Amino acid sequence: MITIIKNGTILTDTSEFLADILIEDDKIKAIGNFVDMHADYIYNAEGCYVFAGGIDEHTHFGSFHGLSFETSIAAAVGGTTTVVDFVPQRQGQTLLQAIEEHREEAERNAFVDFAFHSMLMDIQTDVLEEIKMLPQYGVSSIKMFMAYKGSPYYANDQSIIYAMKLAKKYGITMMLHAENADIIEIKTKEFISKQLIAPYYHAKARPAIAEKEAVNRAIQYAELTACPLFIVHISTKDALHNIQKARMQGQAVFCESCTHYLVLDEEMLKTERLEGCKYICSPPLRKKEDNEALWKGIKNGFIQSISSDHCAVKGGYQRKIYKYSDFSKVANGIAGVQNRLHILWSEGVCKKRITKQEFVRVFSSRPAEICGLNIKGKLLPGYDADIVVYNPKPLRIIKKEDSLEGIDYTTYENFKIQGMVEKVFLRGKLIVEHEQYIGHKEGKFQKTKPYAYCYDK
Ligand code: URP
Ligand code: ZN
Ligand code: ZN
């Protein structure tokens, strides 16, 4: 089947030009001018930008109390064609069993393509030894948690160092959640003992220094083991500064931040009653000066990608406040997979904080490279025809009524946005028109390759 997307303005991470895209079946065949050429379908994209479908490299469809892939329709309408999801490992499960279980669930329900990162949660010797097998299972990255002490997610330093050695040996991308668990535990106890239990104290119990210290420690361990490192969801200018310093000294240390750390701040937690619970996530929302430092981090290339860290907590706000006793018991997580494109575009490109090319880099091309998704994230011949046609004209407001994330609020309620996702193609098939899903739930598992970006650069 031949499809042509005509007359659009093509955006890549380095350029912008008027051209047509020729699609043959599920792949991009060529980019150029295809006048009078036969096609089964021709779509006119005049006045629109055309760029590669988003790669959201950090989602929780089913972990951390997040709703599962049945809500991944929100990714599709938001222009994200691949989500890279975290696979939870239950106690006693091998990594393979965890991956197979998660894959079955995703295969039944995914509206977009999906790939996986393994989360090491039941850290026994045989589980660590299984790291080398991951690429054979189609998974080439692991995440470990320096935070969440007392929960199955927490990993001690010894197991992190050991995992780094193995990751390095087999080309696995090592991802770390960097927050100092002891600082958080002590602060949490202090606040609760003083009856300082409001949602805002969730942020105060996880101070910037807890992230800064853990990022530093992670960098030292990565140096010790010569393991390339990818720090997930950084939230502060201090953490970014340390990553930048390590990189300037030649160490392979990379990072992502998330949409919410760019445009929301800790004031959101300071509400009357419990509204602030909507914004409880870890690391917490920070200060406005951190927001601006992170935008600069995109510009200067020290932040590789912007994910959503999408985690639509089952039951939404009502679940977060149910029998509220203090901030430490509230399920962590912020939903954002639907609006990652809109926030980056409207708050980033339209407000001239980033260029259109930088937008494409953090939205699709670099996250694909980070994850070892070698035929996604770019408009190039031979790549999967995952394509967004974006009309930059409509002025709109984000409203809960338009949300498909499956919960009772949107993180970005009342944000003004400029633009509309006109069309989304997934492997050459039109799945979204005017932000309405018209596909048939055809998300497919995508294997990721080892020795990806963090090893390359
Ligand atoms: O609050 C968050 N970020 N929830 C998801 C879990 C994580 O640490 O990424
Ligand atoms: Zn995390
Ligand atoms: Zn996360």
mmCIF file of N, CA and C in Angstrom, residues 253-373:
data_model
loop_
_atom_site.group_PDB
_atom_site.id
_atom_site.type_symbol
_atom_site.label_atom_id
_atom_site.label_comp_id
_atom_site.label_asym_id
_atom_site.label_seq_id
_atom_site.Cartn_x
_atom_site.Cartn_y
_atom_site.Cartn_z
ATOM 1 N N VAL A 253 27.562 10.221 31.114
ATOM 2 C CA VAL A 253 26.421 10.392 32.019
ATOM 3 C C VAL A 253 25.362 11.213 31.293
ATOM 4 N N PHE A 254 24.183 10.651 31.181
ATOM 5 C CA PHE A 254 23.103 11.285 30.414
ATOM 6 C C PHE A 254 21.847 11.335 31.276
ATOM 7 N N CYS A 255 20.863 12.094 30.817
ATOM 8 C CA CYS A 255 19.651 12.177 31.645
ATOM 9 C C CYS A 255 18.425 12.606 30.844
ATOM 10 N N GLU A 256 17.292 12.363 31.479
ATOM 11 C CA GLU A 256 16.021 12.893 30.980
ATOM 12 C C GLU A 256 15.430 13.763 32.082
ATOM 13 N N SER A 257 14.520 14.639 31.678
ATOM 14 C CA SER A 257 13.617 15.239 32.648
ATOM 15 C C SER A 257 12.197 14.963 32.143
ATOM 16 N N CYS A 258 11.215 15.503 32.838
ATOM 17 C CA CYS A 258 9.824 15.199 32.455
ATOM 18 C C CYS A 258 9.046 16.492 32.280
ATOM 19 N N THR A 259 7.969 16.378 31.526
ATOM 20 C CA THR A 259 7.140 17.550 31.229
ATOM 21 C C THR A 259 6.773 18.337 32.491
ATOM 22 N N HIS A 260 6.378 17.604 33.534
ATOM 23 C CA HIS A 260 5.912 18.335 34.730
ATOM 24 C C HIS A 260 7.020 19.130 35.421
ATOM 25 N N TYR A 261 8.271 18.670 35.334
ATOM 26 C CA TYR A 261 9.351 19.437 35.964
ATOM 27 C C TYR A 261 9.698 20.700 35.173
ATOM 28 N N LEU A 262 9.179 20.799 33.965
ATOM 29 C CA LEU A 262 9.431 21.987 33.143
ATOM 30 C C LEU A 262 8.430 23.108 33.426
ATOM 31 N N VAL A 263 7.194 22.718 33.773
ATOM 32 C CA VAL A 263 6.146 23.755 33.816
ATOM 33 C C VAL A 263 5.356 23.826 35.123
ATOM 34 N N LEU A 264 5.560 22.888 36.017
ATOM 35 C CA LEU A 264 4.849 22.937 37.303
ATOM 36 C C LEU A 264 5.879 23.124 38.412
ATOM 37 N N ASP A 265 5.433 23.714 39.525
ATOM 38 C CA ASP A 265 6.373 23.876 40.636
ATOM 39 C C ASP A 265 5.701 23.538 41.952
ATOM 40 N N GLU A 266 6.490 23.587 43.005
ATOM 41 C CA GLU A 266 6.007 23.081 44.308
ATOM 42 C C GLU A 266 4.808 23.851 44.856
ATOM 43 N N GLU A 267 4.558 25.043 44.318
ATOM 44 C CA GLU A 267 3.368 25.793 44.766
ATOM 45 C C GLU A 267 2.088 24.986 44.534
ATOM 46 N N MET A 268 2.126 24.106 43.510
ATOM 47 C CA MET A 268 0.947 23.290 43.203
ATOM 48 C C MET A 268 0.560 22.388 44.385
ATOM 49 N N LEU A 269 1.529 22.099 45.226
ATOM 50 C CA LEU A 269 1.257 21.210 46.369
ATOM 51 C C LEU A 269 0.681 21.970 47.557
ATOM 52 N N LYS A 270 0.834 23.303 47.509
ATOM 53 C CA LYS A 270 0.424 24.161 48.631
ATOM 54 C C LYS A 270 -1.009 24.599 48.455
ATOM 55 N N THR A 271 -1.928 23.694 48.469
ATOM 56 C CA THR A 271 -3.307 24.114 48.250
ATOM 57 C C THR A 271 -4.088 23.930 49.531
ATOM 58 N N GLU A 272 -5.204 24.594 49.593
ATOM 59 C CA GLU A 272 -6.087 24.330 50.720
ATOM 60 C C GLU A 272 -6.574 22.909 50.571
ATOM 61 N N ARG A 273 -6.900 22.304 51.631
ATOM 62 C CA ARG A 273 -7.361 20.910 51.652
ATOM 63 C C ARG A 273 -6.344 20.015 50.938
ATOM 64 N N LEU A 274 -6.780 19.048 50.166
ATOM 65 C CA LEU A 274 -5.853 18.017 49.693
ATOM 66 C C LEU A 274 -5.568 18.055 48.194
ATOM 67 N N GLU A 275 -5.990 19.124 47.527
ATOM 68 C CA GLU A 275 -5.786 19.218 46.069
ATOM 69 C C GLU A 275 -4.341 18.925 45.655
ATOM 70 N N GLY A 276 -3.400 19.300 46.530
ATOM 71 C CA GLY A 276 -1.985 19.109 46.231
ATOM 72 C C GLY A 276 -1.631 17.653 45.974
ATOM 73 N N CYS A 277 -2.456 16.736 46.472
ATOM 74 C CA CYS A 277 -2.177 15.294 46.264
ATOM 75 C C CYS A 277 -2.113 14.946 44.778
ATOM 76 N N LYS A 278 -2.826 15.720 43.966
ATOM 77 C CA LYS A 278 -2.814 15.462 42.517
ATOM 78 C C LYS A 278 -1.393 15.521 41.967
ATOM 79 N N TYR A 279 -0.561 16.304 42.642
ATOM 80 C CA TYR A 279 0.781 16.565 42.092
ATOM 81 C C TYR A 279 1.878 15.854 42.883
ATOM 82 N N ILE A 280 1.496 14.879 43.670
ATOM 83 C CA ILE A 280 2.521 14.137 44.422
ATOM 84 C C ILE A 280 3.194 13.136 43.496
ATOM 85 N N CYS A 281 4.467 13.354 43.301
ATOM 86 C CA CYS A 281 5.280 12.456 42.492
ATOM 87 C C CYS A 281 6.706 12.533 43.028
ATOM 88 N N SER A 282 7.529 11.590 42.599
ATOM 89 C CA SER A 282 8.906 11.563 43.082
ATOM 90 C C SER A 282 9.871 11.442 41.919
ATOM 91 N N PRO A 283 10.931 12.276 41.901
ATOM 92 C CA PRO A 283 11.164 13.423 42.765
ATOM 93 C C PRO A 283 9.975 14.389 42.702
ATOM 94 N N PRO A 284 9.873 15.266 43.708
ATOM 95 C CA PRO A 284 8.715 16.172 43.733
ATOM 96 C C PRO A 284 8.872 17.345 42.775
ATOM 97 N N LEU A 285 7.792 18.079 42.604
ATOM 98 C CA LEU A 285 7.878 19.328 41.843
ATOM 99 C C LEU A 285 8.784 20.286 42.605
ATOM 100 N N ARG A 286 9.492 21.115 41.879
ATOM 101 C CA ARG A 286 10.518 21.977 42.498
ATOM 102 C C ARG A 286 10.164 23.445 42.361
ATOM 103 N N LYS A 287 11.198 24.265 42.203
ATOM 104 C CA LYS A 287 10.986 25.715 42.152
ATOM 105 C C LYS A 287 11.017 26.205 40.712
ATOM 106 N N LYS A 288 10.508 27.415 40.523
ATOM 107 C CA LYS A 288 10.472 27.991 39.168
ATOM 108 C C LYS A 288 11.876 28.077 38.560
ATOM 109 N N GLU A 289 12.851 28.380 39.403
ATOM 110 C CA GLU A 289 14.229 28.494 38.874
ATOM 111 C C GLU A 289 14.722 27.131 38.359
ATOM 112 N N ASP A 290 14.224 26.044 38.954
ATOM 113 C CA ASP A 290 14.578 24.707 38.450
ATOM 114 C C ASP A 290 13.925 24.478 37.085
ATOM 115 N N ASN A 291 12.644 24.890 36.956
ATOM 116 C CA ASN A 291 11.956 24.766 35.654
ATOM 117 C C ASN A 291 12.825 25.386 34.565
ATOM 118 N N GLU A 292 13.253 26.618 34.827
ATOM 119 C CA GLU A 292 13.985 27.349 33.778
ATOM 120 C C GLU A 292 15.346 26.704 33.497
ATOM 121 N N ALA A 293 16.005 26.209 34.557
ATOM 122 C CA ALA A 293 17.307 25.550 34.363
ATOM 123 C C ALA A 293 17.139 24.297 33.488
ATOM 124 N N LEU A 294 16.029 23.600 33.646
ATOM 125 C CA LEU A 294 15.815 22.372 32.862
ATOM 126 C C LEU A 294 15.557 22.708 31.386
ATOM 127 N N TRP A 295 14.793 23.784 31.135
ATOM 128 C CA TRP A 295 14.622 24.212 29.726
ATOM 129 C C TRP A 295 15.991 24.508 29.109
ATOM 130 N N LYS A 296 16.841 25.161 29.895
ATOM 131 C CA LYS A 296 18.189 25.477 29.378
ATOM 132 C C LYS A 296 18.976 24.193 29.130
ATOM 133 N N GLY A 297 18.754 23.213 29.988
ATOM 134 C CA GLY A 297 19.431 21.917 29.826
ATOM 135 C C GLY A 297 19.069 21.241 28.516
ATOM 136 N N ILE A 298 17.827 21.469 28.048
ATOM 137 C CA ILE A 298 17.443 20.925 26.733
ATOM 138 C C ILE A 298 18.255 21.659 25.674
ATOM 139 N N LYS A 299 18.257 22.982 25.807
ATOM 140 C CA LYS A 299 18.938 23.813 24.791
ATOM 141 C C LYS A 299 20.414 23.475 24.668
ATOM 142 N N ASN A 300 21.080 23.311 25.827
ATOM 143 C CA ASN A 300 22.528 23.085 25.735
ATOM 144 C C ASN A 300 22.892 21.607 25.588
ATOM 145 N N GLY A 301 21.881 20.755 25.464
ATOM 146 C CA GLY A 301 22.144 19.353 25.106
ATOM 147 C C GLY A 301 22.519 18.450 26.268
ATOM 148 N N PHE A 302 22.427 18.956 27.492
ATOM 149 C CA PHE A 302 22.767 18.074 28.613
ATOM 150 C C PHE A 302 21.564 17.235 29.058
ATOM 151 N N ILE A 303 20.365 17.643 28.641
ATOM 152 C CA ILE A 303 19.186 16.786 28.852
ATOM 153 C C ILE A 303 18.858 16.153 27.509
ATOM 154 N N GLN A 304 18.852 14.843 27.473
ATOM 155 C CA GLN A 304 18.659 14.151 26.192
ATOM 156 C C GLN A 304 17.196 14.110 25.772
ATOM 157 N N SER A 305 16.307 13.950 26.732
ATOM 158 C CA SER A 305 14.912 13.700 26.338
ATOM 159 C C SER A 305 13.968 14.155 27.441
ATOM 160 N N ILE A 306 12.723 14.350 27.021
ATOM 161 C CA ILE A 306 11.677 14.712 27.983
ATOM 162 C C ILE A 306 10.592 13.636 27.904
ATOM 163 N N SER A 307 10.461 12.912 28.995
ATOM 164 C CA SER A 307 9.418 11.875 29.047
ATOM 165 C C SER A 307 8.248 12.431 29.856
ATOM 166 N N SER A 308 7.200 11.614 29.966
ATOM 167 C CA SER A 308 6.074 12.051 30.807
ATOM 168 C C SER A 308 6.148 11.457 32.209
ATOM 169 N N ASP A 309 6.927 10.371 32.397
ATOM 170 C CA ASP A 309 6.857 9.565 33.634
ATOM 171 C C ASP A 309 5.381 9.303 33.940
ATOM 172 N N HIS A 310 4.650 9.017 32.872
ATOM 173 C CA HIS A 310 3.193 8.858 32.990
ATOM 174 C C HIS A 310 2.830 7.771 33.990
ATOM 175 N N CYS A 311 2.058 8.154 34.988
ATOM 176 C CA CYS A 311 1.588 7.172 35.969
ATOM 177 C C CYS A 311 0.213 7.648 36.421
ATOM 178 N N ALA A 312 -0.818 7.196 35.708
ATOM 179 C CA ALA A 312 -2.189 7.593 36.029
ATOM 180 C C ALA A 312 -2.671 6.667 37.143
ATOM 181 N N VAL A 313 -2.503 7.131 38.371
ATOM 182 C CA VAL A 313 -2.812 6.282 39.537
ATOM 183 C C VAL A 313 -4.276 5.842 39.473
ATOM 184 N N LYS A 314 -4.470 4.519 39.526
ATOM 185 C CA LYS A 314 -5.834 3.951 39.477
ATOM 186 C C LYS A 314 -6.726 4.643 40.496
ATOM 187 N N GLY A 315 -7.876 5.110 40.072
ATOM 188 C CA GLY A 315 -8.777 5.785 41.005
ATOM 189 C C GLY A 315 -8.510 7.284 41.110
ATOM 190 N N GLY A 316 -7.411 7.735 40.502
ATOM 191 C CA GLY A 316 -7.113 9.164 40.375
ATOM 192 C C GLY A 316 -7.043 9.904 41.705
ATOM 193 N N TYR A 317 -7.540 11.116 41.673
ATOM 194 C CA TYR A 317 -7.481 11.991 42.852
ATOM 195 C C TYR A 317 -8.210 11.354 44.035
ATOM 196 N N GLN A 318 -9.358 10.754 43.743
ATOM 197 C CA GLN A 318 -10.142 10.155 44.833
ATOM 198 C C GLN A 318 -9.333 9.096 45.560
ATOM 199 N N ARG A 319 -8.589 8.311 44.798
ATOM 200 C CA ARG A 319 -7.736 7.281 45.402
ATOM 201 C C ARG A 319 -6.590 7.923 46.204
ATOM 202 N N LYS A 320 -6.056 9.002 45.659
ATOM 203 C CA LYS A 320 -4.935 9.648 46.343
ATOM 204 C C LYS A 320 -5.352 10.210 47.714
ATOM 205 N N ILE A 321 -6.601 10.673 47.798
ATOM 206 C CA ILE A 321 -7.008 11.293 49.078
ATOM 207 C C ILE A 321 -7.792 10.338 49.986
ATOM 208 N N TYR A 322 -8.061 9.144 49.500
ATOM 209 C CA TYR A 322 -8.900 8.211 50.259
ATOM 210 C C TYR A 322 -8.254 7.927 51.625
ATOM 211 N N LYS A 323 -8.990 8.172 52.671
ATOM 212 C CA LYS A 323 -8.507 7.974 54.056
ATOM 213 C C LYS A 323 -7.129 8.621 54.261
ATOM 214 N N TYR A 324 -7.013 9.848 53.830
ATOM 215 C CA TYR A 324 -5.724 10.556 53.931
ATOM 216 C C TYR A 324 -5.252 10.621 55.382
ATOM 217 N N SER A 325 -4.008 10.193 55.621
ATOM 218 C CA SER A 325 -3.470 10.351 56.977
ATOM 219 C C SER A 325 -2.249 11.277 56.963
ATOM 220 N N ASP A 326 -1.361 11.085 55.986
ATOM 221 C CA ASP A 326 -0.262 12.033 55.799
ATOM 222 C C ASP A 326 0.291 11.863 54.386
ATOM 223 N N PHE A 327 1.162 12.785 53.966
ATOM 224 C CA PHE A 327 1.671 12.804 52.578
ATOM 225 C C PHE A 327 2.418 11.533 52.191
ATOM 226 N N SER A 328 3.010 10.852 53.188
ATOM 227 C CA SER A 328 3.879 9.717 52.840
ATOM 228 C C SER A 328 3.095 8.500 52.347
ATOM 229 N N LYS A 329 1.776 8.482 52.603
ATOM 230 C CA LYS A 329 0.973 7.304 52.207
ATOM 231 C C LYS A 329 0.315 7.486 50.843
ATOM 232 N N VAL A 330 0.462 8.659 50.259
ATOM 233 C CA VAL A 330 -0.241 8.937 48.996
ATOM 234 C C VAL A 330 0.490 8.263 47.834
ATOM 235 N N ALA A 331 -0.271 7.578 46.969
ATOM 236 C CA ALA A 331 0.347 6.915 45.809
ATOM 237 C C ALA A 331 1.018 7.977 44.940
ATOM 238 N N ASN A 332 2.280 7.730 44.609
ATOM 239 C CA ASN A 332 3.059 8.667 43.784
ATOM 240 C C ASN A 332 2.694 8.521 42.316
ATOM 241 N N GLY A 333 2.733 9.607 41.603
ATOM 242 C CA GLY A 333 2.593 9.505 40.149
ATOM 243 C C GLY A 333 1.737 10.605 39.562
ATOM 244 N N ILE A 334 2.146 11.030 38.365
ATOM 245 C CA ILE A 334 1.467 12.099 37.631
ATOM 246 C C ILE A 334 1.194 11.580 36.229
ATOM 247 N N ALA A 335 -0.015 11.827 35.743
ATOM 248 C CA ALA A 335 -0.339 11.402 34.375
ATOM 249 C C ALA A 335 0.080 12.500 33.402
ATOM 250 N N GLY A 336 0.597 12.115 32.229
ATOM 251 C CA GLY A 336 1.030 13.173 31.310
ATOM 252 C C GLY A 336 1.287 12.713 29.889
ATOM 253 N N VAL A 337 0.978 11.443 29.599
ATOM 254 C CA VAL A 337 1.341 10.927 28.275
ATOM 255 C C VAL A 337 0.577 11.640 27.147
ATOM 256 N N GLN A 338 -0.616 12.131 27.454
ATOM 257 C CA GLN A 338 -1.444 12.749 26.408
ATOM 258 C C GLN A 338 -0.967 14.153 26.043
ATOM 259 N N ASN A 339 -0.351 14.823 27.007
ATOM 260 C CA ASN A 339 -0.045 16.242 26.772
ATOM 261 C C ASN A 339 1.438 16.569 26.656
ATOM 262 N N ARG A 340 2.276 15.550 26.555
ATOM 263 C CA ARG A 340 3.730 15.799 26.453
ATOM 264 C C ARG A 340 4.039 16.660 25.230
ATOM 265 N N LEU A 341 3.452 16.293 24.104
ATOM 266 C CA LEU A 341 3.682 17.070 22.879
ATOM 267 C C LEU A 341 3.188 18.516 23.073
ATOM 268 N N HIS A 342 1.947 18.646 23.560
ATOM 269 C CA HIS A 342 1.356 19.991 23.673
ATOM 270 C C HIS A 342 2.163 20.895 24.607
ATOM 271 N N ILE A 343 2.608 20.326 25.720
ATOM 272 C CA ILE A 343 3.354 21.159 26.676
ATOM 273 C C ILE A 343 4.707 21.554 26.079
ATOM 274 N N LEU A 344 5.383 20.581 25.464
ATOM 275 C CA LEU A 344 6.692 20.908 24.875
ATOM 276 C C LEU A 344 6.552 21.944 23.767
ATOM 277 N N TRP A 345 5.487 21.783 22.978
ATOM 278 C CA TRP A 345 5.296 22.700 21.850
ATOM 279 C C TRP A 345 4.870 24.083 22.348
ATOM 280 N N SER A 346 3.815 24.109 23.146
ATOM 281 C CA SER A 346 3.226 25.400 23.519
ATOM 282 C C SER A 346 4.079 26.156 24.527
ATOM 283 N N GLU A 347 4.590 25.443 25.523
ATOM 284 C CA GLU A 347 5.417 26.106 26.541
ATOM 285 C C GLU A 347 6.870 26.241 26.092
ATOM 286 N N GLY A 348 7.274 25.340 25.206
ATOM 287 C CA GLY A 348 8.671 25.348 24.761
ATOM 288 C C GLY A 348 8.869 26.121 23.474
ATOM 289 N N VAL A 349 8.330 25.583 22.373
ATOM 290 C CA VAL A 349 8.557 26.193 21.052
ATOM 291 C C VAL A 349 7.861 27.559 20.970
ATOM 292 N N CYS A 350 6.566 27.599 21.322
ATOM 293 C CA CYS A 350 5.821 28.859 21.143
ATOM 294 C C CYS A 350 6.356 29.960 22.057
ATOM 295 N N LYS A 351 6.858 29.591 23.209
ATOM 296 C CA LYS A 351 7.402 30.620 24.120
ATOM 297 C C LYS A 351 8.906 30.825 23.905
ATOM 298 N N LYS A 352 9.397 30.241 22.831
ATOM 299 C CA LYS A 352 10.797 30.422 22.390
ATOM 300 C C LYS A 352 11.833 29.968 23.422
ATOM 301 N N ARG A 353 11.433 29.008 24.233
ATOM 302 C CA ARG A 353 12.431 28.446 25.159
ATOM 303 C C ARG A 353 13.290 27.409 24.440
ATOM 304 N N ILE A 354 12.678 26.733 23.453
ATOM 305 C CA ILE A 354 13.431 25.773 22.640
ATOM 306 C C ILE A 354 13.030 25.961 21.169
ATOM 307 N N THR A 355 13.884 25.465 20.272
ATOM 308 C CA THR A 355 13.545 25.552 18.849
ATOM 309 C C THR A 355 12.698 24.328 18.450
ATOM 310 N N LYS A 356 12.169 24.382 17.232
ATOM 311 C CA LYS A 356 11.385 23.231 16.743
ATOM 312 C C LYS A 356 12.282 21.999 16.644
ATOM 313 N N GLN A 357 13.545 22.233 16.307
ATOM 314 C CA GLN A 357 14.472 21.099 16.175
ATOM 315 C C GLN A 357 14.765 20.484 17.548
ATOM 316 N N GLU A 358 14.915 21.348 18.529
ATOM 317 C CA GLU A 358 15.141 20.815 19.885
ATOM 318 C C GLU A 358 13.905 20.063 20.374
ATOM 319 N N PHE A 359 12.738 20.568 19.988
ATOM 320 C CA PHE A 359 11.501 19.857 20.321
ATOM 321 C C PHE A 359 11.528 18.432 19.756
ATOM 322 N N VAL A 360 11.858 18.305 18.464
ATOM 323 C CA VAL A 360 11.876 16.980 17.835
ATOM 324 C C VAL A 360 12.918 16.080 18.522
ATOM 325 N N ARG A 361 14.032 16.700 18.867
ATOM 326 C CA ARG A 361 15.101 15.898 19.503
ATOM 327 C C ARG A 361 14.623 15.271 20.813
ATOM 328 N N VAL A 362 13.984 16.074 21.679
ATOM 329 C CA VAL A 362 13.617 15.501 22.993
ATOM 330 C C VAL A 362 12.303 14.729 22.960
ATOM 331 N N PHE A 363 11.493 15.000 21.918
ATOM 332 C CA PHE A 363 10.167 14.345 21.830
ATOM 333 C C PHE A 363 10.252 12.976 21.165
ATOM 334 N N SER A 364 11.110 12.866 20.148
ATOM 335 C CA SER A 364 11.132 11.590 19.429
ATOM 336 C C SER A 364 12.509 11.040 19.075
ATOM 337 N N SER A 365 13.405 11.853 18.515
ATOM 338 C CA SER A 365 14.604 11.211 17.951
ATOM 339 C C SER A 365 15.573 10.691 19.013
ATOM 340 N N ARG A 366 15.883 11.532 20.009
ATOM 341 C CA ARG A 366 16.878 11.092 20.991
ATOM 342 C C ARG A 366 16.344 9.991 21.917
ATOM 343 N N PRO A 367 15.078 10.089 22.390
ATOM 344 C CA PRO A 367 14.617 8.965 23.223
ATOM 345 C C PRO A 367 14.652 7.624 22.485
ATOM 346 N N ALA A 368 14.416 7.658 21.171
ATOM 347 C CA ALA A 368 14.516 6.400 20.404
ATOM 348 C C ALA A 368 15.952 5.884 20.451
ATOM 349 N N GLU A 369 16.898 6.808 20.302
ATOM 350 C CA GLU A 369 18.317 6.393 20.327
ATOM 351 C C GLU A 369 18.722 5.894 21.712
ATOM 352 N N ILE A 370 18.267 6.598 22.729
ATOM 353 C CA ILE A 370 18.608 6.193 24.107
ATOM 354 C C ILE A 370 18.143 4.763 24.367
ATOM 355 N N CYS A 371 16.954 4.469 23.849
ATOM 356 C CA CYS A 371 16.354 3.159 24.150
ATOM 357 C C CYS A 371 16.786 2.070 23.180
ATOM 358 N N GLY A 372 17.574 2.391 22.173
ATOM 359 C CA GLY A 372 17.973 1.369 21.206
ATOM 360 C C GLY A 372 16.824 0.948 20.307
ATOM 361 N N LEU A 373 15.952 1.913 19.992
ATOM 362 C CA LEU A 373 14.862 1.660 19.034
ATOM 363 C C LEU A 373 15.350 2.168 17.679
#
